[in-house]
Short mmCIF file of C-alpha atoms (C1' of nucleotides) in Angstrom, two decimals:
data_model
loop_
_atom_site.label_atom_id
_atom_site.label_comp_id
_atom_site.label_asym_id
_atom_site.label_seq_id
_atom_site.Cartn_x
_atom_site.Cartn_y
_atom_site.Cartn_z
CA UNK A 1 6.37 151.12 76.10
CA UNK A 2 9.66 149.56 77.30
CA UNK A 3 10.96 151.05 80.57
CA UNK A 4 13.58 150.50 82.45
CA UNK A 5 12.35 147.25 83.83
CA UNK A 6 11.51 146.10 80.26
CA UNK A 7 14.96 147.63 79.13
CA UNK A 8 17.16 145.93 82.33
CA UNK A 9 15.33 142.25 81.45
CA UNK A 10 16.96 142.69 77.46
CA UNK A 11 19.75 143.49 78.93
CA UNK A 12 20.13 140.38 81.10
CA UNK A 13 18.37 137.89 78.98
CA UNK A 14 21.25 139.49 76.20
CA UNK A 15 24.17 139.49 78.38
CA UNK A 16 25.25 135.72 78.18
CA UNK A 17 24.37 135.35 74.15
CA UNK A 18 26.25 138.40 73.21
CA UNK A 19 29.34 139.31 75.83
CA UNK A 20 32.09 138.47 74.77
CA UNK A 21 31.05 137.23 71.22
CA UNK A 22 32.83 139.04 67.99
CA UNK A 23 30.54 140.85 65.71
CA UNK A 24 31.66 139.09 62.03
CA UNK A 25 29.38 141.28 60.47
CA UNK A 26 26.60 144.02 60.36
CA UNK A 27 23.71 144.11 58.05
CA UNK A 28 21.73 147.50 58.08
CA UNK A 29 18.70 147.27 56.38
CA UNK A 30 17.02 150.52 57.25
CA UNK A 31 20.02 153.33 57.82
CA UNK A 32 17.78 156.18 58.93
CA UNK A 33 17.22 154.46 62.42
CA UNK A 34 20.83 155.01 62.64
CA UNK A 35 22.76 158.34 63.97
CA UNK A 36 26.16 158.55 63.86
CA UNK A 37 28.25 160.96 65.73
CA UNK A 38 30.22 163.34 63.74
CA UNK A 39 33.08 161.59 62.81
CA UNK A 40 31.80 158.37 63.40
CA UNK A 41 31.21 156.42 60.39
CA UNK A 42 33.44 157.69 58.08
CA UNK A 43 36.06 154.39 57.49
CA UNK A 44 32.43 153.02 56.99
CA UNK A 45 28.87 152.68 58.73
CA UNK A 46 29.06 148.96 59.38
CA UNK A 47 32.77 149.80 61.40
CA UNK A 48 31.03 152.54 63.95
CA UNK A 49 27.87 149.40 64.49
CA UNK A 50 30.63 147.52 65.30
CA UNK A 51 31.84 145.19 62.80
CA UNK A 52 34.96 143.20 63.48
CA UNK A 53 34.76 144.19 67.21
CA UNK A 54 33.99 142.02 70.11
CA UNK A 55 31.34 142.74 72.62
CA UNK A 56 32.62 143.89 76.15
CA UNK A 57 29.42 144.08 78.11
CA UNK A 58 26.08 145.71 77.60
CA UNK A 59 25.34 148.61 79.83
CA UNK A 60 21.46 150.29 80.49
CA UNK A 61 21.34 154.19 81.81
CA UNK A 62 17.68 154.52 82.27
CA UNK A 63 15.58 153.25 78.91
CA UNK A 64 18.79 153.32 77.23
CA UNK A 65 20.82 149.68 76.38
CA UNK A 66 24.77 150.01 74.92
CA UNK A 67 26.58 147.51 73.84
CA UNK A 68 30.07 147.94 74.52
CA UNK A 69 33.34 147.00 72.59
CA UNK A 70 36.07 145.61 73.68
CA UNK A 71 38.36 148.50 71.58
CA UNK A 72 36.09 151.19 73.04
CA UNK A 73 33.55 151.57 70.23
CA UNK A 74 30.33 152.29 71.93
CA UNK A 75 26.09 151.49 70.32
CA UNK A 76 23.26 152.91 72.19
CA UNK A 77 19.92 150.99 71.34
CA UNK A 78 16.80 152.68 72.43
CA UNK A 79 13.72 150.68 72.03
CA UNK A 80 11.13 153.80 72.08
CA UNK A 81 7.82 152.36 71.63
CA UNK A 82 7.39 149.10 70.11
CA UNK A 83 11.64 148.42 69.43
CA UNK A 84 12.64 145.30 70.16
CA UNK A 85 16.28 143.73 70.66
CA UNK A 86 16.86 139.90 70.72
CA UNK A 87 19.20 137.19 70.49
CA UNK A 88 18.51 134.42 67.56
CA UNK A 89 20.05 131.03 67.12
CA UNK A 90 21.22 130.11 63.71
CA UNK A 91 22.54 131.44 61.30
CA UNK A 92 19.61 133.80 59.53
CA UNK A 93 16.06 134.11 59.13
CA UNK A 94 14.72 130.56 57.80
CA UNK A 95 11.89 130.31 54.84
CA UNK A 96 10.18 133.59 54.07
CA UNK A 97 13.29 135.37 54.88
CA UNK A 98 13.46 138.28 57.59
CA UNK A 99 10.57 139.41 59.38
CA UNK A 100 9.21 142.86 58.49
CA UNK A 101 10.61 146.21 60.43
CA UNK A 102 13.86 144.45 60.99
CA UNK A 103 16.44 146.89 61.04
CA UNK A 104 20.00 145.75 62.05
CA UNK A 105 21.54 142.56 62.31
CA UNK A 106 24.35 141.87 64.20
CA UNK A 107 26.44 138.33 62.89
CA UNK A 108 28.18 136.81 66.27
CA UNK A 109 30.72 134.24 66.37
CA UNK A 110 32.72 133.10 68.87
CA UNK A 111 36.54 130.99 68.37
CA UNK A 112 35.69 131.96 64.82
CA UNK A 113 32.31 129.98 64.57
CA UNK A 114 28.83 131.85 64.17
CA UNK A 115 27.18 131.79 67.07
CA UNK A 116 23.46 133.49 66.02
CA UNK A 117 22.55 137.27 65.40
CA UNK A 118 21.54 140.40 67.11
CA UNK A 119 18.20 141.74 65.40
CA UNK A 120 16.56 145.14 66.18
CA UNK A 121 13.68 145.05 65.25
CA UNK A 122 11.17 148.53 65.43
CA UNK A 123 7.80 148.85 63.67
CA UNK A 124 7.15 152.46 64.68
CA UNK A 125 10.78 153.52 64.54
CA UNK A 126 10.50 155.65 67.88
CA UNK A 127 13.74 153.63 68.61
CA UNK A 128 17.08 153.85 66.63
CA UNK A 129 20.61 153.12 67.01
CA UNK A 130 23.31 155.64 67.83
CA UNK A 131 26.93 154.90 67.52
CA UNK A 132 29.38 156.97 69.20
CA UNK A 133 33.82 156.62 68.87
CA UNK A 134 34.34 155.73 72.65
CA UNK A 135 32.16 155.17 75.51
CA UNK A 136 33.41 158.26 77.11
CA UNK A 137 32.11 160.47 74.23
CA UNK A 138 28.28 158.12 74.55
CA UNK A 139 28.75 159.87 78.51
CA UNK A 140 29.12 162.98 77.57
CA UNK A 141 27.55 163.29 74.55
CA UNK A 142 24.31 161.56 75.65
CA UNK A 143 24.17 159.93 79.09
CA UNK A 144 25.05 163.57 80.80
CA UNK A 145 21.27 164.60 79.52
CA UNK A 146 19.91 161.78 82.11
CA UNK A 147 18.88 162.20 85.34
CA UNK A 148 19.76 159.68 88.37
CA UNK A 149 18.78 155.98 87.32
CA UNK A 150 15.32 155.45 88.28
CA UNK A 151 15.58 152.02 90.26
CA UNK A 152 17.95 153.87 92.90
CA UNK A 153 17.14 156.67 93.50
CA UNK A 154 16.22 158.40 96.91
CA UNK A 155 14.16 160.45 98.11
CA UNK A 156 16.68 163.10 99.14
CA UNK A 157 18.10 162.62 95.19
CA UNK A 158 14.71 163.27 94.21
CA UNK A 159 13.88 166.13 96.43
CA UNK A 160 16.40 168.25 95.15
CA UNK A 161 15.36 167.18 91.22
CA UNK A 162 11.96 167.93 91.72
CA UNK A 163 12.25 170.85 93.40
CA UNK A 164 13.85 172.99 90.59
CA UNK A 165 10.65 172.82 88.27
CA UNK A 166 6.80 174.04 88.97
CA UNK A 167 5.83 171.29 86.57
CA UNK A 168 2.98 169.19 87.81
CA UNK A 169 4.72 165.64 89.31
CA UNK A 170 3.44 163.65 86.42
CA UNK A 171 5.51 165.35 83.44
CA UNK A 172 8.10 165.83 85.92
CA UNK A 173 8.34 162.06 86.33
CA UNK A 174 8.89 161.65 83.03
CA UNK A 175 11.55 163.85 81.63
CA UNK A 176 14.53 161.99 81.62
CA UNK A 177 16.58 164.76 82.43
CA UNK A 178 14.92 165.01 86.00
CA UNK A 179 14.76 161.28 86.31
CA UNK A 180 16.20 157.95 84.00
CA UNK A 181 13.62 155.26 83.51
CA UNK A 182 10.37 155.98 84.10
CA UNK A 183 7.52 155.65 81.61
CA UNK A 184 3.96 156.51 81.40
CA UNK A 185 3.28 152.97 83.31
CA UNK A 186 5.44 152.90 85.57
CA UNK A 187 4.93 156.70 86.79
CA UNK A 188 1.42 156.09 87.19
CA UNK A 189 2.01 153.06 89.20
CA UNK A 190 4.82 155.00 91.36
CA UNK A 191 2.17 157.62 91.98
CA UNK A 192 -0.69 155.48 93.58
CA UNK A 193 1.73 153.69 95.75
CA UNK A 194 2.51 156.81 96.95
CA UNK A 195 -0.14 158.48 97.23
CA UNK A 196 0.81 161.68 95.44
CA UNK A 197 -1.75 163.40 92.94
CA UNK A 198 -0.47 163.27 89.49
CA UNK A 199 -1.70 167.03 89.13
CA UNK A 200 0.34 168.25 92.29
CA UNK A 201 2.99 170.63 91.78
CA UNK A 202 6.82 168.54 91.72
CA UNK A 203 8.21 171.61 93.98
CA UNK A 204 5.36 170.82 96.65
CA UNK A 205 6.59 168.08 97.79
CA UNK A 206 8.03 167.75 100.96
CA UNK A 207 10.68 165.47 101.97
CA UNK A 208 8.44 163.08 104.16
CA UNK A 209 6.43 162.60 100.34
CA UNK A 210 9.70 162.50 98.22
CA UNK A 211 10.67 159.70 100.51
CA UNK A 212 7.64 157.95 99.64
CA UNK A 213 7.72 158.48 96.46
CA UNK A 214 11.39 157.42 95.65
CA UNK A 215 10.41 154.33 97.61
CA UNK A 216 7.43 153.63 95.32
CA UNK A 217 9.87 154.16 92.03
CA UNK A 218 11.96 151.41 93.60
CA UNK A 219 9.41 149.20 94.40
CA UNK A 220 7.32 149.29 91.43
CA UNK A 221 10.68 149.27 88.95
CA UNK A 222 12.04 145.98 91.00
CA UNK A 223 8.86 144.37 90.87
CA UNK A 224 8.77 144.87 87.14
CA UNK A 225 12.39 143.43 86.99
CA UNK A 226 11.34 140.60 88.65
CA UNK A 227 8.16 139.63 86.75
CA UNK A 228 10.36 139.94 83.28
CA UNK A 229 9.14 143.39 82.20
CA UNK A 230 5.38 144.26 81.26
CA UNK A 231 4.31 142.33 78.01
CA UNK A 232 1.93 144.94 76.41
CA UNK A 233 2.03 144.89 72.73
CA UNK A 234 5.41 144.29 71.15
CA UNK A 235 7.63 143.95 74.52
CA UNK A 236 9.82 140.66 74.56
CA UNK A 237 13.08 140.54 76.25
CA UNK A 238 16.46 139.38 74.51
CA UNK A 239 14.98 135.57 74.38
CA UNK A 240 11.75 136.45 72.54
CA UNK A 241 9.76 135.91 76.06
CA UNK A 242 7.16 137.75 77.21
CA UNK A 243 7.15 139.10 81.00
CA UNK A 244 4.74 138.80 83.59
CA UNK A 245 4.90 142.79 85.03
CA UNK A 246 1.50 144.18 83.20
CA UNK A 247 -0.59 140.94 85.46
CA UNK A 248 0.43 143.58 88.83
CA UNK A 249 -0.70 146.70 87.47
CA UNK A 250 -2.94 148.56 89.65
CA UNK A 251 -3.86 151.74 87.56
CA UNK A 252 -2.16 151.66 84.76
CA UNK A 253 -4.99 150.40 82.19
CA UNK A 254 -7.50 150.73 84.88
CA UNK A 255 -9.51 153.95 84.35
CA UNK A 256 -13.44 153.13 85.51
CA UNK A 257 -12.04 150.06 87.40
CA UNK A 258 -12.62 150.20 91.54
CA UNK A 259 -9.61 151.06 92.91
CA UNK A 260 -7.87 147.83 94.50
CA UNK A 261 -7.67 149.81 97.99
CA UNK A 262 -10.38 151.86 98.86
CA UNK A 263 -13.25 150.75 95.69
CA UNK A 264 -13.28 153.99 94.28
CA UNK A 265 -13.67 154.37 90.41
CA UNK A 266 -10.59 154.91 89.06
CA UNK A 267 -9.98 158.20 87.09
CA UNK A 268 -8.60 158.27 83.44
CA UNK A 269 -7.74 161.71 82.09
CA UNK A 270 -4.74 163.22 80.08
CA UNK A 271 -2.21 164.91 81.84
CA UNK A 272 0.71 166.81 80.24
CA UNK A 273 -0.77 164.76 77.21
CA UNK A 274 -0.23 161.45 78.40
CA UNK A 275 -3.25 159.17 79.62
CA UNK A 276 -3.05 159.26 83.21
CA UNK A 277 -4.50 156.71 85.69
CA UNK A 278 -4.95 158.03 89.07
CA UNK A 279 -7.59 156.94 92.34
CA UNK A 280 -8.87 160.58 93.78
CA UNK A 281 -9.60 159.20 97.25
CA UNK A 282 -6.44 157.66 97.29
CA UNK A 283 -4.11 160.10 96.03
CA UNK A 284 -5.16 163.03 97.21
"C1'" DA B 1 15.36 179.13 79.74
"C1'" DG B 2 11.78 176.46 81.43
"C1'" DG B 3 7.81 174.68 79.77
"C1'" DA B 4 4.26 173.60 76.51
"C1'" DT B 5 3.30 171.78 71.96
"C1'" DA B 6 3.64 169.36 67.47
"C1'" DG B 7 5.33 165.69 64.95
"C1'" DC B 8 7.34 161.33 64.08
"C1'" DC B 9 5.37 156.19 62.84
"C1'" DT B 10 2.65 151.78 62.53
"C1'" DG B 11 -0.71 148.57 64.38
"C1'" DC B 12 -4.87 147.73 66.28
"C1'" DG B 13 -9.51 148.10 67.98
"C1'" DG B 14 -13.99 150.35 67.73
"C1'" DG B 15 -17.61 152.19 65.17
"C1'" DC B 16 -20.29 152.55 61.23
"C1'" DT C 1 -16.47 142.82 55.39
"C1'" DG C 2 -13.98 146.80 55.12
"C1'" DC C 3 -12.73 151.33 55.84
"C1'" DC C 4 -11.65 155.27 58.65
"C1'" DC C 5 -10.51 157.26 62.69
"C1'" DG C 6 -8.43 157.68 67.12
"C1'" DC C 7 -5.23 156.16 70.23
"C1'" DA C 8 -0.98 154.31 71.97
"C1'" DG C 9 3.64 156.61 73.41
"C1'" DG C 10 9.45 158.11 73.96
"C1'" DC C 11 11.76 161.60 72.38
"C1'" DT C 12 13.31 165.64 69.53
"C1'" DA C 13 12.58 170.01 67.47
"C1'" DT C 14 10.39 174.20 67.75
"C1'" DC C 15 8.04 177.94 69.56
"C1'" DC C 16 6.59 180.97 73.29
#
DNA sequence: AGGATAGCCTGCGGGC
DNA sequence: TGCCCGCAGGCTATCC
């Protein structure tokens, strides 16, 4: 469920609490949500997570977060479907001990005094944590896979992604190799705005409608930015808040609703698999 | 080699 | 009340 607006609003609400703070100490309680890169881990696990390092800054590349160290150590942290990142005062879980699914903590202090934890947390364990030597190798290794960043791209960007597969625009949307970023939310949300069937071939497009829709992907990823990210389920950002995004959907969750432009009843069917949400009048 | 498919995993809501 | 089933969904592995 976290996309990249859900995934940029951890990363902000995490930025103040954790740049810049030393990592004392690493507890992992689950290792298999961990991969490390060959290599990596062998003067010990906690070392490649970071221990004894100090935060540099945390960097997103579409649904991805990576926390940065200051001696070029590199963590990716993907959230898949019900992960959850945050920043908590204090120095460890009070009575009752840690919640359940808690996977890695992260000890912070800074001038040599703790200053709270980093806890992933993932129920499903979609997510993980993937440690790579340098953050050149978490580019190459990793980041080259991604398409251009979903919350700027263009429509002539787009155009040219698009047009190498006969996939239909849906499935298209969300392989993260055409494009970084976008869920099954968000895509369906980009697609009414636009306009565009979500059973329409990606290479039919012409530029006039990749326009649109790159302009839709914008809009409908900033709005989500601003509202805090879409609280459905597990989603909090780095503070433990839930955001405000899932109050402005307008087909995502919809299906037999009237469409909020033209009254319509909303169709729900899958599509590549995924539940899609789609008006017929609208996006024809 | 692009594209479709299965599988991973837990929580929750609906139906009986 | 309680159980079972289906669904949710990002991504990887595998097969065609």
């Amino acid at each position: 469920m976290p996309e990249l607006p859900e995934v940029e609003t951890v990363r902000r609400t995490l930025q103040p609490h954790v740049a810049g703070a030393r990592v004392s100490s690493v507890r992992l309680a689950r290792a298999d949500v961990c991969v490390f890169e060959a290599g990596v881990g062998r003067s010990g696990r906690p070392a490649a997570l970071l221990a004894g390092g100090r935060v540099e800054s945390l960097e997103r590349a579409g649904k991805q977060l990576a926390l940065l160290a200051h001696d070029g150590r590199a963590l990716v942290v993907h959230l898949g479907m019900s992960g959850s990142l945050r920043f908590e005062p204090g120095p460890g879980p009070g009575s009752g001990g840690e919640p359940p699914h808690t996977h890695v903590v992260w000890s912070l202090e800074r001038e040599g005094a703790p200053a709270g934890r980093l806890v992933f947390r993932d129920p499903r364990r979609f997510g993980g944590v993937w440690a790579y030597g340098s953050a050149e190798r978490l580019r190459s290794a990793r980041w080259s896979a991604l398409g251009p960043d979903a919350i700027t791209i263009d429509g002539a960007t787009l155009g040219a992604r698009l047009g190498r597969t006969r996939r239909w625009i849906k499935p298209a949307l969300l392989d993260q190799g055409v494009l970084a970023g976008l869920g099954n939310i968000y895509a369906d949300e980009a697609l009414f705005r636009a306009g565009i069937d979500p059973r329409r071939r990606a290479d039919s497009l012409d530029a006039g409608a990749c326009e649109a829709l790159a302009g839709a992907i914008r809009a409908v990823l900033e709005e989500g930015v601003l509202a805090g990210g879409a609280s459905l389920r597990d989603y909090v950002d780095g503070n433990g808040r839930r955001g405000r995004s899932q109050e402005r959907f307008r087909v995502y969750g919809r299906g037999g609703e009237p469409c909020v432009v033209c009254g319509s009843e909303l169709c729900s069917a899958s599509i590549g698999q995924r539940t899609t949400v789609w008006c017929v009048r609208c996006q024809a």
